[in-house]
Amino acid sequence: MSLIRMENIYKNFGPLQVLIDVSLAVDPGEVVCIVGPSGAGKSTLLRALNQLEPIASGKIFIEDELFLHREKNNTVFRAAPKEYKRLLLEMGMVFQSFNLFPHKTVLENVMLAPLKVKKIPKADAEAIARDILQKVGLSEKAGAYPAKLSGGQQQRVAIARALAMEPRVMLFDEPTSALDPELVGEVLGVMRDLARSGMTMLVVTHEMGFAREAANRVIFMCEGKIAEEAPPEKLFTNPENPRTRQFLNSIL
């Protein structure tokens, strides 16, 4: 059973085709990294999955339940509102920018969604938040405000905030691209721990070392399509697609 499945996804911005017949399945516990040049459609694919961008055509399944089906910019099927919300909450999302509330402490930022969305009692939400902050190595920063944190610490808070909703799958959209190079390692360390814990992850990244080490499968996207997918040892050492080889030669 796939945890997430996308079938024949198309997405355009006006005349620009951004996703062209993209199909992808992610199994429970699998770590899938998406790599490729800028403008390949990588981030749009994640944003289409969690409905930040409406797709033009295609089907999205979550836990093998049909979540959404659209054709020619018209909705053919969408899960009932309560089920739609439940399935959306199965996906945690971490963006390039941290998007923390500057007037709230680290602890308050992590507690907010469980309190407001899941209606969890405050004491329970705080216990969950403190446990997750310990896991991302930020227990001592619970009372700090985002402005007092480094970029790497802020991104770890953003990861903790997503984890506080207890998602089944985590989506990462280039989570280290806005960080100074010396801060990248601490965020990747948290992501490696998550991968080792069995969290299902779909990661858009430029960090090839992370993809090689942590991914079960690497997908290379180019010009809105999946050009190649393979286990990392295969894709990085013996890619079949000439465009994949060209991309890897340019960055490695």
Short mmCIF file of C-alpha atoms in Angstrom, two decimals:
data_model
loop_
_atom_site.label_atom_id
_atom_site.label_comp_id
_atom_site.label_asym_id
_atom_site.label_seq_id
_atom_site.Cartn_x
_atom_site.Cartn_y
_atom_site.Cartn_z
CA MET A 1 0.00 0.00 0.00
CA SER A 2 1.32 3.43 -0.94
CA LEU A 3 1.04 6.21 1.61
CA ILE A 4 0.95 8.80 -1.17
CA ARG A 5 0.25 8.26 -4.85
CA MET A 6 0.03 10.85 -7.61
CA GLU A 7 -1.15 9.81 -11.05
CA ASN A 8 -0.78 11.72 -14.33
CA ILE A 9 -0.40 15.13 -12.68
CA TYR A 10 -0.43 18.20 -14.90
CA LYS A 11 0.05 21.77 -13.69
CA ASN A 12 0.47 24.96 -15.66
CA PHE A 13 0.93 28.64 -14.92
CA GLY A 14 -0.78 30.21 -17.90
CA PRO A 15 0.97 28.90 -21.02
CA LEU A 16 3.90 27.50 -18.99
CA GLN A 17 3.62 23.76 -18.37
CA VAL A 18 5.25 23.14 -14.97
CA LEU A 19 4.24 19.50 -14.37
CA ILE A 20 3.68 17.16 -17.30
CA ASP A 21 2.14 13.72 -16.70
CA VAL A 22 3.94 13.14 -13.39
CA SER A 23 3.17 9.90 -11.55
CA LEU A 24 4.79 9.06 -8.23
CA ALA A 25 4.12 6.70 -5.32
CA VAL A 26 5.73 6.80 -1.88
CA ASP A 27 5.48 3.81 0.44
CA PRO A 28 5.23 3.97 4.25
CA GLY A 29 8.67 4.51 5.80
CA GLU A 30 10.27 5.39 2.46
CA VAL A 31 12.55 8.40 2.02
CA VAL A 32 12.35 9.80 -1.50
CA CYS A 33 14.58 12.69 -2.56
CA ILE A 34 13.74 14.81 -5.60
CA VAL A 35 16.66 16.51 -7.34
CA GLY A 36 17.06 18.46 -10.55
CA PRO A 37 17.77 21.89 -11.99
CA SER A 38 15.89 25.05 -11.02
CA GLY A 39 12.56 25.30 -12.77
CA ALA A 40 12.17 21.53 -13.10
CA GLY A 41 8.87 21.53 -11.17
CA LYS A 42 10.21 19.97 -7.96
CA SER A 43 8.72 22.44 -5.47
CA THR A 44 5.50 22.73 -7.46
CA LEU A 45 5.06 18.96 -7.15
CA LEU A 46 5.14 19.19 -3.34
CA ARG A 47 2.84 22.20 -3.31
CA ALA A 48 0.42 20.38 -5.60
CA LEU A 49 0.44 17.39 -3.27
CA ASN A 50 -0.64 19.39 -0.23
CA GLN A 51 -2.96 21.63 -2.25
CA LEU A 52 -1.02 24.89 -1.98
CA GLU A 53 -1.17 24.83 -5.79
CA PRO A 54 -4.26 23.48 -7.59
CA ILE A 55 -3.45 20.87 -10.21
CA ALA A 56 -4.91 21.09 -13.71
CA SER A 57 -5.39 17.34 -14.15
CA GLY A 58 -4.58 14.13 -12.35
CA LYS A 59 -5.39 12.07 -9.29
CA ILE A 60 -3.95 12.20 -5.77
CA PHE A 61 -4.38 9.30 -3.35
CA ILE A 62 -3.47 9.35 0.35
CA GLU A 63 -3.38 6.02 2.19
CA ASP A 64 -4.85 4.55 -1.03
CA GLU A 65 -7.95 6.72 -0.63
CA LEU A 66 -8.80 9.00 -3.53
CA PHE A 67 -8.19 12.50 -2.21
CA LEU A 68 -8.60 14.56 -5.37
CA HIS A 69 -9.29 14.05 -9.07
CA ARG A 70 -9.19 16.94 -11.52
CA GLU A 71 -9.39 17.07 -15.30
CA LYS A 72 -8.86 20.17 -17.46
CA ASN A 73 -8.96 22.48 -14.41
CA ASN A 74 -12.27 21.06 -13.22
CA THR A 75 -12.76 19.02 -10.05
CA VAL A 76 -14.14 15.56 -10.84
CA PHE A 77 -13.90 14.30 -7.25
CA ARG A 78 -12.77 15.71 -3.94
CA ALA A 79 -12.96 13.95 -0.58
CA ALA A 80 -15.77 15.08 1.71
CA PRO A 81 -14.75 18.17 3.75
CA LYS A 82 -14.04 16.36 7.02
CA GLU A 83 -12.08 13.60 5.26
CA TYR A 84 -10.30 16.14 3.04
CA LYS A 85 -9.09 18.01 6.12
CA ARG A 86 -8.05 14.79 7.87
CA LEU A 87 -6.03 13.62 4.87
CA LEU A 88 -4.38 17.03 4.45
CA LEU A 89 -3.28 16.90 8.08
CA GLU A 90 -1.50 13.61 7.36
CA MET A 91 1.15 15.71 5.57
CA GLY A 92 3.60 17.95 7.42
CA MET A 93 5.38 20.59 5.34
CA VAL A 94 8.69 22.36 5.88
CA PHE A 95 9.47 25.24 3.53
CA GLN A 96 12.65 27.06 2.51
CA SER A 97 11.67 29.99 4.73
CA PHE A 98 10.90 29.30 8.36
CA ASN A 99 7.58 31.24 8.66
CA LEU A 100 7.66 31.29 12.46
CA PHE A 101 5.46 33.70 14.40
CA PRO A 102 7.97 36.32 15.64
CA HIS A 103 5.83 37.38 18.62
CA LYS A 104 5.56 33.83 19.98
CA THR A 105 8.22 31.80 21.75
CA VAL A 106 9.65 28.62 20.30
CA LEU A 107 7.39 26.55 22.56
CA GLU A 108 4.32 28.58 21.58
CA ASN A 109 5.12 28.23 17.88
CA VAL A 110 5.26 24.44 18.20
CA MET A 111 2.13 24.22 20.38
CA LEU A 112 -0.05 26.46 18.22
CA ALA A 113 -1.30 24.04 15.54
CA PRO A 114 -2.16 21.18 17.93
CA LEU A 115 -4.07 23.68 20.09
CA LYS A 116 -5.94 25.49 17.32
CA VAL A 117 -6.38 22.78 14.69
CA LYS A 118 -6.54 19.56 16.67
CA LYS A 119 -8.11 21.19 19.76
CA ILE A 120 -5.71 19.31 22.03
CA PRO A 121 -5.75 20.41 25.70
CA LYS A 122 -3.03 22.95 26.45
CA ALA A 123 -1.14 20.70 28.88
CA ASP A 124 -1.05 17.88 26.33
CA ALA A 125 0.04 20.22 23.53
CA GLU A 126 2.86 21.54 25.71
CA ALA A 127 4.01 18.01 26.57
CA ILE A 128 4.07 17.07 22.87
CA ALA A 129 5.92 20.27 21.97
CA ARG A 130 8.57 19.84 24.67
CA ASP A 131 9.16 16.22 23.66
CA ILE A 132 9.65 17.19 20.00
CA LEU A 133 11.90 20.13 20.88
CA GLN A 134 14.09 17.70 22.77
CA LYS A 135 14.26 15.46 19.70
CA VAL A 136 15.41 18.35 17.49
CA GLY A 137 17.94 19.49 20.10
CA LEU A 138 16.22 22.74 21.14
CA SER A 139 14.86 22.08 24.62
CA GLU A 140 16.92 24.95 26.03
CA LYS A 141 15.41 27.37 23.49
CA ALA A 142 11.76 26.75 24.42
CA GLY A 143 11.35 30.22 25.91
CA ALA A 144 13.31 32.08 23.22
CA TYR A 145 11.82 34.14 20.41
CA PRO A 146 12.67 33.39 16.76
CA ALA A 147 14.71 36.58 16.34
CA LYS A 148 17.18 35.26 18.92
CA LEU A 149 17.79 32.03 17.01
CA SER A 150 20.16 31.18 14.17
CA GLY A 151 18.71 30.20 10.81
CA GLY A 152 19.47 26.55 11.49
CA GLN A 153 17.71 26.72 14.86
CA GLN A 154 14.69 28.42 13.28
CA GLN A 155 14.44 25.71 10.65
CA ARG A 156 14.63 23.03 13.34
CA VAL A 157 11.73 24.79 15.11
CA ALA A 158 9.82 24.72 11.81
CA ILE A 159 10.43 20.96 11.59
CA ALA A 160 9.29 20.55 15.20
CA ARG A 161 6.15 22.57 14.45
CA ALA A 162 5.27 20.25 11.56
CA LEU A 163 5.99 17.14 13.65
CA ALA A 164 3.73 18.39 16.45
CA MET A 165 0.74 17.59 14.25
CA GLU A 166 1.88 13.94 14.17
CA PRO A 167 1.82 13.64 10.37
CA ARG A 168 2.18 10.35 8.52
CA VAL A 169 4.50 11.90 5.93
CA MET A 170 6.84 14.89 5.97
CA LEU A 171 7.33 17.07 2.89
CA PHE A 172 10.55 19.11 2.76
CA ASP A 173 10.93 21.86 0.14
CA GLU A 174 14.65 22.64 -0.05
CA PRO A 175 14.80 23.10 3.74
CA THR A 176 18.47 24.11 3.80
CA SER A 177 18.61 26.43 0.78
CA ALA A 178 18.13 29.62 2.84
CA LEU A 179 20.79 28.69 5.40
CA ASP A 180 24.41 29.72 5.70
CA PRO A 181 26.60 26.71 4.80
CA GLU A 182 27.80 26.16 8.37
CA LEU A 183 24.21 25.78 9.59
CA VAL A 184 23.10 23.21 7.01
CA GLY A 185 24.51 20.23 8.92
CA GLU A 186 22.35 20.67 12.01
CA VAL A 187 19.14 20.64 9.96
CA LEU A 188 20.26 17.65 7.88
CA GLY A 189 21.13 15.87 11.13
CA VAL A 190 17.53 16.22 12.35
CA MET A 191 16.27 14.98 8.98
CA ARG A 192 18.61 11.98 9.10
CA ASP A 193 17.27 11.12 12.57
CA LEU A 194 13.73 11.35 11.23
CA ALA A 195 14.60 9.05 8.33
CA ARG A 196 16.17 6.52 10.71
CA SER A 197 13.05 6.63 12.90
CA GLY A 198 10.94 5.38 9.97
CA MET A 199 9.22 8.65 9.04
CA THR A 200 7.97 8.71 5.47
CA MET A 201 9.66 11.66 3.75
CA LEU A 202 9.48 13.36 0.37
CA VAL A 203 12.40 15.78 0.11
CA VAL A 204 13.22 18.34 -2.56
CA THR A 205 16.90 19.04 -2.02
CA HIS A 206 20.18 20.23 -3.51
CA GLU A 207 22.10 18.35 -0.80
CA MET A 208 23.37 15.39 -2.80
CA GLY A 209 25.24 13.93 0.15
CA PHE A 210 21.99 13.72 2.12
CA ALA A 211 20.16 12.19 -0.86
CA ARG A 212 22.90 9.61 -1.34
CA GLU A 213 22.96 8.68 2.35
CA ALA A 214 19.34 8.93 3.51
CA ALA A 215 17.15 8.22 0.48
CA ASN A 216 15.70 4.88 -0.49
CA ARG A 217 15.04 6.31 -3.93
CA VAL A 218 16.13 9.44 -5.80
CA ILE A 219 14.02 11.08 -8.48
CA PHE A 220 15.54 13.36 -11.09
CA MET A 221 13.12 15.92 -12.51
CA CYS A 222 13.70 18.04 -15.59
CA GLU A 223 11.36 20.31 -17.56
CA GLY A 224 8.30 19.29 -15.57
CA LYS A 225 8.80 15.53 -15.93
CA ILE A 226 10.34 12.69 -13.96
CA ALA A 227 13.30 11.87 -16.20
CA GLU A 228 14.77 9.10 -14.04
CA GLU A 229 14.32 7.41 -10.70
CA ALA A 230 16.54 4.84 -9.03
CA PRO A 231 18.16 3.90 -5.72
CA PRO A 232 20.84 6.48 -4.86
CA GLU A 233 23.77 4.16 -5.48
CA LYS A 234 22.47 3.57 -9.01
CA LEU A 235 21.43 7.11 -9.86
CA PHE A 236 24.60 8.76 -8.59
CA THR A 237 27.08 6.26 -10.01
CA ASN A 238 25.45 5.00 -13.19
CA PRO A 239 22.52 7.17 -14.34
CA GLU A 240 20.83 6.07 -17.55
CA ASN A 241 19.40 9.38 -18.74
CA PRO A 242 21.94 11.71 -20.44
CA ARG A 243 20.25 14.72 -18.81
CA THR A 244 20.73 13.15 -15.38
CA ARG A 245 24.43 12.59 -16.13
CA GLN A 246 24.80 16.18 -17.32
CA PHE A 247 23.14 17.52 -14.18
CA LEU A 248 25.22 15.40 -11.82
CA ASN A 249 28.46 16.22 -13.65
CA SER A 250 27.72 19.92 -13.27
CA ILE A 251 27.19 19.83 -9.52
CA LEU A 252 29.33 16.98 -8.18
#
